Short mmCIF file of C-alpha atoms in Angstrom, two decimals:
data_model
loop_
_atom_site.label_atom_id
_atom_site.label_comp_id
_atom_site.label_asym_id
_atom_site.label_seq_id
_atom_site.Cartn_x
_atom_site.Cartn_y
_atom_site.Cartn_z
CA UNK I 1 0.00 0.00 0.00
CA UNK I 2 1.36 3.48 -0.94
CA UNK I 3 1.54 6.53 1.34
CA UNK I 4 -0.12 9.30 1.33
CA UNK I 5 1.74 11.87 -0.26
CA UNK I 6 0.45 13.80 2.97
CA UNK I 7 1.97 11.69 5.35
CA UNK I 8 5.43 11.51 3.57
CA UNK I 9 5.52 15.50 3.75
CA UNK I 10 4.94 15.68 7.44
CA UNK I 11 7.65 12.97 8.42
CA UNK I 12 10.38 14.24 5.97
CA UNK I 13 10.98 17.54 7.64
CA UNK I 14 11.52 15.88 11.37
CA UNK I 15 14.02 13.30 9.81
CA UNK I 16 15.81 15.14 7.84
CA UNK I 17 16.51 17.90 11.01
CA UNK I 18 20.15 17.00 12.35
CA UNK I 19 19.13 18.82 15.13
CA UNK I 20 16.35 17.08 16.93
CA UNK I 21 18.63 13.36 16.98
CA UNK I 22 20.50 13.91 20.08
CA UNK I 23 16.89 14.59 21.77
CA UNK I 24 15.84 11.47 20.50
CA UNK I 25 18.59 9.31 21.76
CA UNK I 26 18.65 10.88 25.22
CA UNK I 27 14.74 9.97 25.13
CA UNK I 28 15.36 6.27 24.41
CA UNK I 29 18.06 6.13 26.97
CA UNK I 30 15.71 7.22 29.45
CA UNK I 31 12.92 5.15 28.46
CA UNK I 32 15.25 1.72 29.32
CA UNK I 33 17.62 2.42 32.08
CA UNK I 34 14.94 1.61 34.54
CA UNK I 35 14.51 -1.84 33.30
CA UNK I 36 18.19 -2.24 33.14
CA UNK I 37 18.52 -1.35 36.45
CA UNK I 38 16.22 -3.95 37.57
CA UNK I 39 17.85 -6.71 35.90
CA UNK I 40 20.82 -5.73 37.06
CA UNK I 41 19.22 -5.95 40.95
CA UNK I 42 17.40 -9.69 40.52
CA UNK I 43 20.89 -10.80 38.97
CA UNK I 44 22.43 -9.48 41.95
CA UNK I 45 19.88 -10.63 44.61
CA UNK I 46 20.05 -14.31 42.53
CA UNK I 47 23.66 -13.91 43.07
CA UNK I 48 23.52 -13.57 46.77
CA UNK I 49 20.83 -16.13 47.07
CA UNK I 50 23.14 -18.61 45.56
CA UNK I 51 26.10 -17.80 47.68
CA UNK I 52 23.69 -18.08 50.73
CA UNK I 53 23.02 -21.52 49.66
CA UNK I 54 26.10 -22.63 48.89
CA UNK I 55 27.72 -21.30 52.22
CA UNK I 56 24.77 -22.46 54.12
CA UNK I 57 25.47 -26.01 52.53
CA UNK I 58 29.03 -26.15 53.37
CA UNK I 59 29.71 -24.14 56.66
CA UNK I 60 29.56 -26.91 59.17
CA UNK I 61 28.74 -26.02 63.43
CA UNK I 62 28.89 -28.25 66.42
CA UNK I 63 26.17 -30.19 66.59
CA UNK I 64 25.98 -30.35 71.08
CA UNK I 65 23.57 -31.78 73.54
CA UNK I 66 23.05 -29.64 75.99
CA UNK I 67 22.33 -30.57 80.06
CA UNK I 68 22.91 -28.41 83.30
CA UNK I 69 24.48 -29.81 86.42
CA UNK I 70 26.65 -28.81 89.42
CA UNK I 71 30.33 -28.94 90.43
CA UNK I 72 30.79 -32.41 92.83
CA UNK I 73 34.46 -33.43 94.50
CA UNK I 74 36.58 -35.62 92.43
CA UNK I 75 36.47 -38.16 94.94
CA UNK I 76 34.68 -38.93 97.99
CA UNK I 77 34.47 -36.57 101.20
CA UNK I 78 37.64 -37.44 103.03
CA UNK I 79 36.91 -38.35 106.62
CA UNK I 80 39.93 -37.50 109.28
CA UNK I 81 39.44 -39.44 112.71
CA UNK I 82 41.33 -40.25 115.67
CA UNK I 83 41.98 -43.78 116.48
CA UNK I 84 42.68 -44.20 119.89
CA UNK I 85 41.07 -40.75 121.09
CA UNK I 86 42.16 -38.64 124.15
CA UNK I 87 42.29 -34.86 124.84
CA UNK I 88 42.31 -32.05 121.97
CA UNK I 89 45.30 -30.51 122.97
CA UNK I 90 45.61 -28.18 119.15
CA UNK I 91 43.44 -26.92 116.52
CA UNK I 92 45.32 -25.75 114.00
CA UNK I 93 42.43 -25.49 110.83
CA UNK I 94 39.00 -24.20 111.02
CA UNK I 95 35.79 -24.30 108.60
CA UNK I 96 36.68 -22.84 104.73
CA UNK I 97 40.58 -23.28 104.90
CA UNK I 98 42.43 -24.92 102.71
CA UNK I 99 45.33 -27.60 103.32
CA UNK I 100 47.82 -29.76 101.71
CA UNK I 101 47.99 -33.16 102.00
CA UNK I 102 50.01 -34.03 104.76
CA UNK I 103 49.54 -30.34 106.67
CA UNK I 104 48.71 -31.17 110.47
CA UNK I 105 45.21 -30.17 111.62
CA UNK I 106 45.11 -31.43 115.11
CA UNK I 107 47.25 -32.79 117.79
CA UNK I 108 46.29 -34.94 120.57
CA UNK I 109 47.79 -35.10 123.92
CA UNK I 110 50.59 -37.86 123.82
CA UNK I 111 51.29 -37.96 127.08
CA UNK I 112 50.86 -41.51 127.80
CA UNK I 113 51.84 -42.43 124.31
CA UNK I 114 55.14 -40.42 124.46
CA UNK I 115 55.82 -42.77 127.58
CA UNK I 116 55.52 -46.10 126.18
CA UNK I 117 57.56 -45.07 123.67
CA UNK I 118 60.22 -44.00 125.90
CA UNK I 119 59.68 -46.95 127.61
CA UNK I 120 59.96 -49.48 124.53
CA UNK I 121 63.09 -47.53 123.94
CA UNK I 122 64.78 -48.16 126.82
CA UNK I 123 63.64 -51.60 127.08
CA UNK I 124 65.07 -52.30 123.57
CA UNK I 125 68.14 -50.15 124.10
CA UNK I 126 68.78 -52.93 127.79
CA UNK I 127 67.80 -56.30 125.27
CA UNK I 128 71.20 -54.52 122.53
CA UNK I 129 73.53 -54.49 125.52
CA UNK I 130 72.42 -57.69 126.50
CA UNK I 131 72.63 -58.85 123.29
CA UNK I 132 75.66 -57.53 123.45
CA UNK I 133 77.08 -59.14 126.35
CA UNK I 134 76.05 -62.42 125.50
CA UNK I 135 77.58 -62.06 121.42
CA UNK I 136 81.22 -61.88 123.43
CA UNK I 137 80.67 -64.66 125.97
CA UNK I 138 78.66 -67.45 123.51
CA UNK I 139 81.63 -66.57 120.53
CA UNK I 140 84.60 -65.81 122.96
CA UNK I 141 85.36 -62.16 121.37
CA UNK I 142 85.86 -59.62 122.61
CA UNK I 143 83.34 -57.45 124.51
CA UNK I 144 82.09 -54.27 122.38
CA UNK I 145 79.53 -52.30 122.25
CA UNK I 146 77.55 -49.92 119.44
CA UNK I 147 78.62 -46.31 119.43
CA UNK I 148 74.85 -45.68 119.94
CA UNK I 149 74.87 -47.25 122.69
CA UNK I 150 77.92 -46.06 124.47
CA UNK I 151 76.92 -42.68 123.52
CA UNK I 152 73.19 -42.64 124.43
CA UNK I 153 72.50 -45.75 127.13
CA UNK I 154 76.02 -45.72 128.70
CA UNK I 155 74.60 -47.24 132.41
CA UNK I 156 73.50 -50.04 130.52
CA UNK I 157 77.35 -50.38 128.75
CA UNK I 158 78.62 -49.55 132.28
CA UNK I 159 76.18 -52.69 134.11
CA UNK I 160 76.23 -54.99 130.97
CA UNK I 161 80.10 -54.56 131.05
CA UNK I 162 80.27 -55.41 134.73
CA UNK I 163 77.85 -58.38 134.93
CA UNK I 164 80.17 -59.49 131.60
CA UNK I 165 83.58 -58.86 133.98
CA UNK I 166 81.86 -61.41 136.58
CA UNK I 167 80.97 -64.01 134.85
CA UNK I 168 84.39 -64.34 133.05
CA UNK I 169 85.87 -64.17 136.26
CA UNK I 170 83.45 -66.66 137.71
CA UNK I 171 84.44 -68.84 135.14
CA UNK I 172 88.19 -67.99 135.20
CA UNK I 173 88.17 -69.26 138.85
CA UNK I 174 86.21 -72.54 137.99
CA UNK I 175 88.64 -73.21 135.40
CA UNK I 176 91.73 -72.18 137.40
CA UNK I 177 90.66 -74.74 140.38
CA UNK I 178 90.55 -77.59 137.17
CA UNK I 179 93.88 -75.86 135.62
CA UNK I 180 95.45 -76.75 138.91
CA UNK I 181 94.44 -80.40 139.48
CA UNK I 182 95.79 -80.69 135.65
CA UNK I 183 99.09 -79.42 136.99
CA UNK I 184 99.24 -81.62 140.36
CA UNK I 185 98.21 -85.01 137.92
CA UNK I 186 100.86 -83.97 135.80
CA UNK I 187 103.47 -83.39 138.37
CA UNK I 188 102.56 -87.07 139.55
CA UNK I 189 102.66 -88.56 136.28
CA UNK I 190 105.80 -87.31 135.94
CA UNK I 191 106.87 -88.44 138.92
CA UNK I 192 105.15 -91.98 138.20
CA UNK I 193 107.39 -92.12 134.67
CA UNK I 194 110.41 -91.61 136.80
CA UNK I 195 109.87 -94.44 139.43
CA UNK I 196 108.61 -96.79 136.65
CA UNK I 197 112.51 -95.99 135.19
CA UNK I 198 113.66 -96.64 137.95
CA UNK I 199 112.16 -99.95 138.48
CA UNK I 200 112.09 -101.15 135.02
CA UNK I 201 115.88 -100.60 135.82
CA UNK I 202 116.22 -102.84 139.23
CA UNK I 203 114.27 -104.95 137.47
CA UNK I 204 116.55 -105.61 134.57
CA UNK I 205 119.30 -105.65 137.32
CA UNK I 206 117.81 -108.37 139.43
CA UNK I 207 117.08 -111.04 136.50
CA UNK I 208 120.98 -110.43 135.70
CA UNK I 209 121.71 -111.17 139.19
CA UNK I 210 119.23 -114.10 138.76
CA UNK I 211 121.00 -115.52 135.97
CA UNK I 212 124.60 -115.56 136.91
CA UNK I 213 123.23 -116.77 140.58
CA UNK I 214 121.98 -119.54 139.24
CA UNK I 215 124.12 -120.77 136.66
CA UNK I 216 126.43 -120.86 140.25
CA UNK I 217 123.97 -122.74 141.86
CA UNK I 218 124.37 -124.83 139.37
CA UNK I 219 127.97 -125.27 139.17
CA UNK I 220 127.51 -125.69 143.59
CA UNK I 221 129.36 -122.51 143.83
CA UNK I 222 126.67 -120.95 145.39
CA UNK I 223 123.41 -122.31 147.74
CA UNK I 224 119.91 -122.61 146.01
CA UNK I 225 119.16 -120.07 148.83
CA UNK I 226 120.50 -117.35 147.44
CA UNK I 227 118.92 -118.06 143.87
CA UNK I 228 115.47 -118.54 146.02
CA UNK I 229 116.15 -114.70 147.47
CA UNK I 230 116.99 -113.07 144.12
CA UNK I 231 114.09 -114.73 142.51
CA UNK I 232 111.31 -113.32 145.41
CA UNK I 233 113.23 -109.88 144.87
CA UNK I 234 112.40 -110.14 141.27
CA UNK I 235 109.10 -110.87 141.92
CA UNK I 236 108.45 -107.93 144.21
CA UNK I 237 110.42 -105.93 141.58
CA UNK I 238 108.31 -106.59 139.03
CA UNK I 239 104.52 -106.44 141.00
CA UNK I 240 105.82 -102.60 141.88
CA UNK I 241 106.49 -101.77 138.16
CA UNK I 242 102.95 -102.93 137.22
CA UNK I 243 101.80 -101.30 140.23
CA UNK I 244 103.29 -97.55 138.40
CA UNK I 245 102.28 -98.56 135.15
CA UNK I 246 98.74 -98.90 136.64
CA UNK I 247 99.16 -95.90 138.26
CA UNK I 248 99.99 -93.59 135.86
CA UNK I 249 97.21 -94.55 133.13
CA UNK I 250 94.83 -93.93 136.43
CA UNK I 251 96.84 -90.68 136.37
CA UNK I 252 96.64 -90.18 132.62
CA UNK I 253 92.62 -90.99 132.48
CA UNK I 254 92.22 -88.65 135.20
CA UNK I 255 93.75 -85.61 133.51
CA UNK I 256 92.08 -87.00 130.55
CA UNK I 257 88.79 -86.41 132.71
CA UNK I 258 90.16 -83.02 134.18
CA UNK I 259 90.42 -81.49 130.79
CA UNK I 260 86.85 -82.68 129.65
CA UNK I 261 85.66 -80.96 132.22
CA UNK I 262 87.46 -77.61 131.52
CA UNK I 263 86.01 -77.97 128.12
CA UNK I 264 82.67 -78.73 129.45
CA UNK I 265 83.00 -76.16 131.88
CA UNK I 266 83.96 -73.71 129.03
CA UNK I 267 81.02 -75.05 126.29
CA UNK I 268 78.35 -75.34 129.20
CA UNK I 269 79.14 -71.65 129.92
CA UNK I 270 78.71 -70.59 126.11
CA UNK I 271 75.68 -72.77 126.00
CA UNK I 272 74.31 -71.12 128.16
CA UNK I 273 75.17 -67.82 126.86
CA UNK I 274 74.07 -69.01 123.55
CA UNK I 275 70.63 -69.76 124.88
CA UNK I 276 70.10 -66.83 126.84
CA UNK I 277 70.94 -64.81 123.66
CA UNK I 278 68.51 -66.25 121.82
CA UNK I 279 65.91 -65.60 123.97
CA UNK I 280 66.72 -62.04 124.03
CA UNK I 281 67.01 -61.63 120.13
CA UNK I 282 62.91 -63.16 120.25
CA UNK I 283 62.56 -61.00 123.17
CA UNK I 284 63.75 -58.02 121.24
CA UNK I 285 61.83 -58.74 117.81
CA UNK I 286 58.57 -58.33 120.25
CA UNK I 287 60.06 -55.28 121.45
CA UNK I 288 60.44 -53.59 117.98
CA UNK I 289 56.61 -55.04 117.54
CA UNK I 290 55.81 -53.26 120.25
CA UNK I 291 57.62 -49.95 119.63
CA UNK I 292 56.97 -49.90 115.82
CA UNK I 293 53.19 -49.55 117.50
CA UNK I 294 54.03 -47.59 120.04
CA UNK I 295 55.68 -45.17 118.02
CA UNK I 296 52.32 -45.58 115.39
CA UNK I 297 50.48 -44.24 118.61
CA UNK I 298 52.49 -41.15 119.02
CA UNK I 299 52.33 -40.45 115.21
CA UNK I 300 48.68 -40.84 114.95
CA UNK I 301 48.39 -38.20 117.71
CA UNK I 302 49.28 -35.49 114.95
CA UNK I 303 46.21 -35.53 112.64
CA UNK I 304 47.26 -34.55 109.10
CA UNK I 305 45.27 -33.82 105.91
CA UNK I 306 45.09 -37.36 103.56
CA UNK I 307 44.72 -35.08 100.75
CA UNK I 308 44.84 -31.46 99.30
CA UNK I 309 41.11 -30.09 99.77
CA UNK I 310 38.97 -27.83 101.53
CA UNK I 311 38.01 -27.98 105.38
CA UNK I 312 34.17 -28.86 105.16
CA UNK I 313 33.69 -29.17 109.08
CA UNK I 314 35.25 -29.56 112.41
CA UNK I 315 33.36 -31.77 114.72
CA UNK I 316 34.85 -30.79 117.83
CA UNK I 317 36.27 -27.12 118.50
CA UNK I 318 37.71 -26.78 121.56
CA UNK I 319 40.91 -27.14 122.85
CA UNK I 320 41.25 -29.31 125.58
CA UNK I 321 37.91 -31.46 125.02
CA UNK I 322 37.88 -35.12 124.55
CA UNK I 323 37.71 -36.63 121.26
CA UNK I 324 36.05 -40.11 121.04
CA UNK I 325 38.15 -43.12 119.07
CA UNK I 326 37.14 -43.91 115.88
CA UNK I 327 34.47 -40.91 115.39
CA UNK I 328 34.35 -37.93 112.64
CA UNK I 329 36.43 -35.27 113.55
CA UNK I 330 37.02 -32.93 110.61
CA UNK I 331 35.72 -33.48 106.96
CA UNK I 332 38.06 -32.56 103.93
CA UNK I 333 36.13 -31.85 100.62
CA UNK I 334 39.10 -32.84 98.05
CA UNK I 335 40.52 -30.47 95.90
CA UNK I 336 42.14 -31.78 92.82
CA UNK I 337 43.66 -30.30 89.40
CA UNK I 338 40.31 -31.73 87.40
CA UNK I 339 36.69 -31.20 88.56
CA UNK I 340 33.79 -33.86 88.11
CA UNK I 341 30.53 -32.67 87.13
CA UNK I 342 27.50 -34.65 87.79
CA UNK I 343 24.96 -33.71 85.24
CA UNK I 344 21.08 -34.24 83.64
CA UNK I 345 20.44 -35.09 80.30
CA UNK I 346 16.97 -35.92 78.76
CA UNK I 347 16.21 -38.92 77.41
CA UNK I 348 15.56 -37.66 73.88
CA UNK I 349 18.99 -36.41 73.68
CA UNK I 350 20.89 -39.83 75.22
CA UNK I 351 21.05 -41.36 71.95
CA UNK I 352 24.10 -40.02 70.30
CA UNK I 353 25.87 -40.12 73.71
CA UNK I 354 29.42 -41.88 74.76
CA UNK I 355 32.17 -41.81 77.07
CA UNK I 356 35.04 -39.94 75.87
CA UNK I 357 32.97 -37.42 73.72
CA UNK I 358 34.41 -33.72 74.49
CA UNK I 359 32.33 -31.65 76.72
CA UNK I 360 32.10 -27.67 77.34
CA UNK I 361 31.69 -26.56 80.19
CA UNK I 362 29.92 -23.26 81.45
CA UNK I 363 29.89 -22.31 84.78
CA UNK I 364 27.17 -19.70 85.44
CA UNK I 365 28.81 -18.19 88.68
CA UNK I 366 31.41 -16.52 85.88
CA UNK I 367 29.88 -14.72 82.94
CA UNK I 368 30.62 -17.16 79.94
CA UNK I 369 30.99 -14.22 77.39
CA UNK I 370 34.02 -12.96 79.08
CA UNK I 371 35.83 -16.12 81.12
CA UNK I 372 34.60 -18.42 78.71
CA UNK I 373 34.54 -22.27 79.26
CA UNK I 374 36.57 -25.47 80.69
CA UNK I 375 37.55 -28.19 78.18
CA UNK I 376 36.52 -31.68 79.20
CA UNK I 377 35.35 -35.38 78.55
CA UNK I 378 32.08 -37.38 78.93
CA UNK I 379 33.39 -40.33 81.57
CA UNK I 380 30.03 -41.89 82.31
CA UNK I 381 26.26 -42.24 81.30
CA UNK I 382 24.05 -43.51 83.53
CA UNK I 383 22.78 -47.20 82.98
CA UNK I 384 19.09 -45.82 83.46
CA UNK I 385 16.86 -42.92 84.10
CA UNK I 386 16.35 -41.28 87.24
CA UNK I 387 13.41 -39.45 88.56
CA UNK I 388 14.25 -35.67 89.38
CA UNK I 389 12.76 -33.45 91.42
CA UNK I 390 10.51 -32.45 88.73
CA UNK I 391 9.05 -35.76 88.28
CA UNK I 392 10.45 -35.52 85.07
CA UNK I 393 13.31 -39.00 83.92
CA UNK I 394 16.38 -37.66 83.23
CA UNK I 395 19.75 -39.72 82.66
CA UNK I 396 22.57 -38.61 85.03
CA UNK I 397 26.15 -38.41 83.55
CA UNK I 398 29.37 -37.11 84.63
CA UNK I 399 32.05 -35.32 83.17
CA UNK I 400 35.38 -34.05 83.69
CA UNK I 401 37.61 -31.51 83.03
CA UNK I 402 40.89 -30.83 82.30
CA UNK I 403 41.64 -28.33 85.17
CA UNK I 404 39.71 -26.73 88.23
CA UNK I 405 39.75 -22.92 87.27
CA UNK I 406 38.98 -20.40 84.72
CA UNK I 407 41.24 -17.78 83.00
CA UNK I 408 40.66 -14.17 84.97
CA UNK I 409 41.00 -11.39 82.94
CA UNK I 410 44.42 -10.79 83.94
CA UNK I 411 47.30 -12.87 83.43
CA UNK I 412 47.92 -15.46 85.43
CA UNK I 413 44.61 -15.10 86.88
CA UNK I 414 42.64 -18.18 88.06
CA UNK I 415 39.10 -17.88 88.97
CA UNK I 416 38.25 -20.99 91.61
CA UNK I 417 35.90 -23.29 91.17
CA UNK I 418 34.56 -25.17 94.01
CA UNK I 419 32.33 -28.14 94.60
CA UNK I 420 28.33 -26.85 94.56
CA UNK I 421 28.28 -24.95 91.78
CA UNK I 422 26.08 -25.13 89.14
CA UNK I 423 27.20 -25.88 85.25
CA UNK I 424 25.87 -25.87 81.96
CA UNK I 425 27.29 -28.75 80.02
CA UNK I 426 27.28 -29.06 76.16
CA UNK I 427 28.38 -32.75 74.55
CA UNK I 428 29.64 -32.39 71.14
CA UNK I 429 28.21 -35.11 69.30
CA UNK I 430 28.96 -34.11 65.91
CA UNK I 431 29.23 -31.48 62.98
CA UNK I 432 26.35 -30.51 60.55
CA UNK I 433 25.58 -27.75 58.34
CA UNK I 434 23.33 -24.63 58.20
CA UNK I 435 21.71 -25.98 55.14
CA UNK I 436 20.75 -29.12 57.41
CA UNK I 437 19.60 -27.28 60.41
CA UNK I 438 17.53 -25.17 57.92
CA UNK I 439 16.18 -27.72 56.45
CA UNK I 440 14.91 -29.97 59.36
CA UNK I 441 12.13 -28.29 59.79
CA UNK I 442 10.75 -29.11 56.50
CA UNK I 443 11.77 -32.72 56.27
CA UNK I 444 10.13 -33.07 59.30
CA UNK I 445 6.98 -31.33 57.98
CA UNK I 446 7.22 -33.71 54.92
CA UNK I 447 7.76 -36.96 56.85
CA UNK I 448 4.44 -35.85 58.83
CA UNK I 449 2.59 -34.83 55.97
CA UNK I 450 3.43 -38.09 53.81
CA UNK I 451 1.96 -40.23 56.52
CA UNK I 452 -1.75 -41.55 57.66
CA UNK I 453 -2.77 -40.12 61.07
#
């Protein structure tokens, strides 16, 4: 279809007319930077949307389980007690203080204690001396003593040494009486060996005599009479030589008999020694028995701390009053370098739960935001529910940490923490992301809504 001539007229001018085209471009500009704009603002928000999701999907948290609780001692109340008893005679802790293990809290009055054990001393200190004593005279040493003993017990040296001077001399003069008859048998032994020479001599002489006598009387030189004499002398001769050869082995089996009796005299004496030695070694083994609990006695009278804690309570105050054997006396809450926490947990949160998991903990006496929280371990869970004071089931766990105080804000500052307060504890049971924690709700929505009522 043609134009009108008309129309062609009217649009020629305005094209033609350099003039008006930078009015017309500015106009078009205007008429699409607000849609520009816009794009430009959904790309961006689609942007940011995306990012969301993708950090949301890959930042992981702690995934915790969360209980409250309150501080308990690391081990059990330490009772302190006095065995025996007896009179207070120190107090040297009171309520709130805090000792070392081993510090002395009380002492009792050790009077009688102190005694026996002086006593048991002494009597053990008499049984070495003895012992002593009797060493020397069973083994034939010489007598000596410990320096100890000289130095600390030396009436007992000076009486042990004395009784040990009479009985050697006792025995010196028992054996001098038998050293004497030795010397008298010997004399007459001697004496014996000499007449026996002499007659074996005379003897000898005779039988010559006898022999040329009678080959005489044979020849009729001489009378029979003479032989009859010589032969009579010979006879008497002879009877007296086996009269002092009889002799002298009486003589012989009698100093044979003196000298066993020296060396009875001599063995019966270290016999005895020997015997009375041992009875004062058993004697003295009962002693140290008895002083190893008599010395217990006077150690027990100093009560000391059986571990580092906190005094809890002091049963009896005053100086001077009697404390009952075997009864509470003071009560020592421990205090330890890790802390036990004894805490709730519901049973819809048990599941994921095991010992060794790591635990924070929050105590709520110290503002968390600023001291912040103790590092520790899940140790036990409970095997079943318990009923708290709610009447609502709970299972009870405990935890514990790594140390027993919190950071101050200075350095080198430790904030305390003592058994009774109350915690906040928070089991890490694992990592999840945003996305997931987002999305829970909704999959839980969806499980519901896909199923029947």
């Amino acid at each position: 279809m043609d134009a009108k001539p008309s129309d062609l007229e009217a649009k020629q001018p305005a094209i033609e007319s350099g003039r008006d085209l930078p009015h017309i471009i500015d106009r078009a500009l205007a008429e699409t930077k607000p849609a520009v704009a816009v794009n430009l603002l959904l790309l961006a928000i689609f942007a940011f949307f995306v990012w969301v999701v993708i950090w949301a999907g890959t930042t992981e948290v702690d995934e915790v389980t969360r209980g409250s609780g309150q501080v308990i001692p690391s081990s059990e109340v330490q009772v302190v007690q006095s065995l025996e008893g007896g009179l207070l005679a120190q107090l040297l802790v009171q309520e709130g203080d805090l000792v070392q293990a081993g510090q002395v809290l009380a002492r009792i009055d050790d009077v009688a204690f102190s005694a026996e054990q002086r006593g048991s001393e002494a009597e053990i200190a008499g049984l070495d001396t003895a012992i002593a004593r009797l060493t020397a005279e069973a083994t034939g040493l010489e007598l000596s003593f410990p320096d100890e003993l000289s130095a600390n017990r030396p009436e007992f040296v000076a009486a042990e040494r004395a009784l040990f001077d009479e009985r050697q001399a006792q025995l010196g003069k028992a054996l001098a009486v038998l050293k004497d008859e030795e010397q008298q048998t010997n004399f007459n032994i001697s004496e014996m060996q000499a007449k026996i020479g002499q007659l074996s001599t005379n003897t000898g002489l005779v039988r010559q005599e006898l022999n040329i006598t009678a080959e005489l009387v044979a020849d009729g030189v001489v009378a029979a009479v003479e032989e009859i004499r010589l032969r009579q002398k010979l006879t008497e001769t002879a009877g007296e030589l086996r009269q002092a050869r009889e002799a002298i082995q009486g003589l012989e089996a009698s100093l044979s008999g003196n000298r066993n009796r020296q060396a009875e005299l001599e063995s019966s004496f270290r016999a005895t020694a020997q015997e009375n030695l041992n009875a004062r070694q058993v004697e003295r083994a009962a002693m140290i028995e008895r002083q190893v609990s008599a010395d217990d006695r006077v150690r027990r009278t100093e009560l000391r701390a059986p571990v580092a804690g906190e005094i809890k309570s002091v049963a009896v105050k005053t100086e001077g009053a009697v404390l009952r054997s075997a009864t509470d006396f003071i009560e020592i809450v421990p205090q330890e370098d890790d802390l036990k926490i004894a805490a709730r947990i519901r049973p819809a949160d048990i599941a994921f739960l095991h010992p060794g998991q790591d635990v924070r903990v929050k105590i709520t006496a110290y503002d968390f935001t600023i001291y912040g929280s103790l590092p520790a371990r899940l140790e036990r869970i409970g095997a079943d529910t318990v009923l708290g004071d709610d009447n609502e089931r709970y299972y009870e766990i405990e935890v514990r940490t790594d140390r027993n105080y919190l950071d101050g804000r200075t350095a080198g500052e430790q904030l305390p923490i003592r058994p009774g307060m109350v915690a906040e504890v928070e089991i890490l049971t694992g990592k999840r992301t945003i996305l997931d924690y987002l999305l829970k709700p909704l999959t839980r929505i969806k499980e519901r809504a896909l199923t029947e009522a």
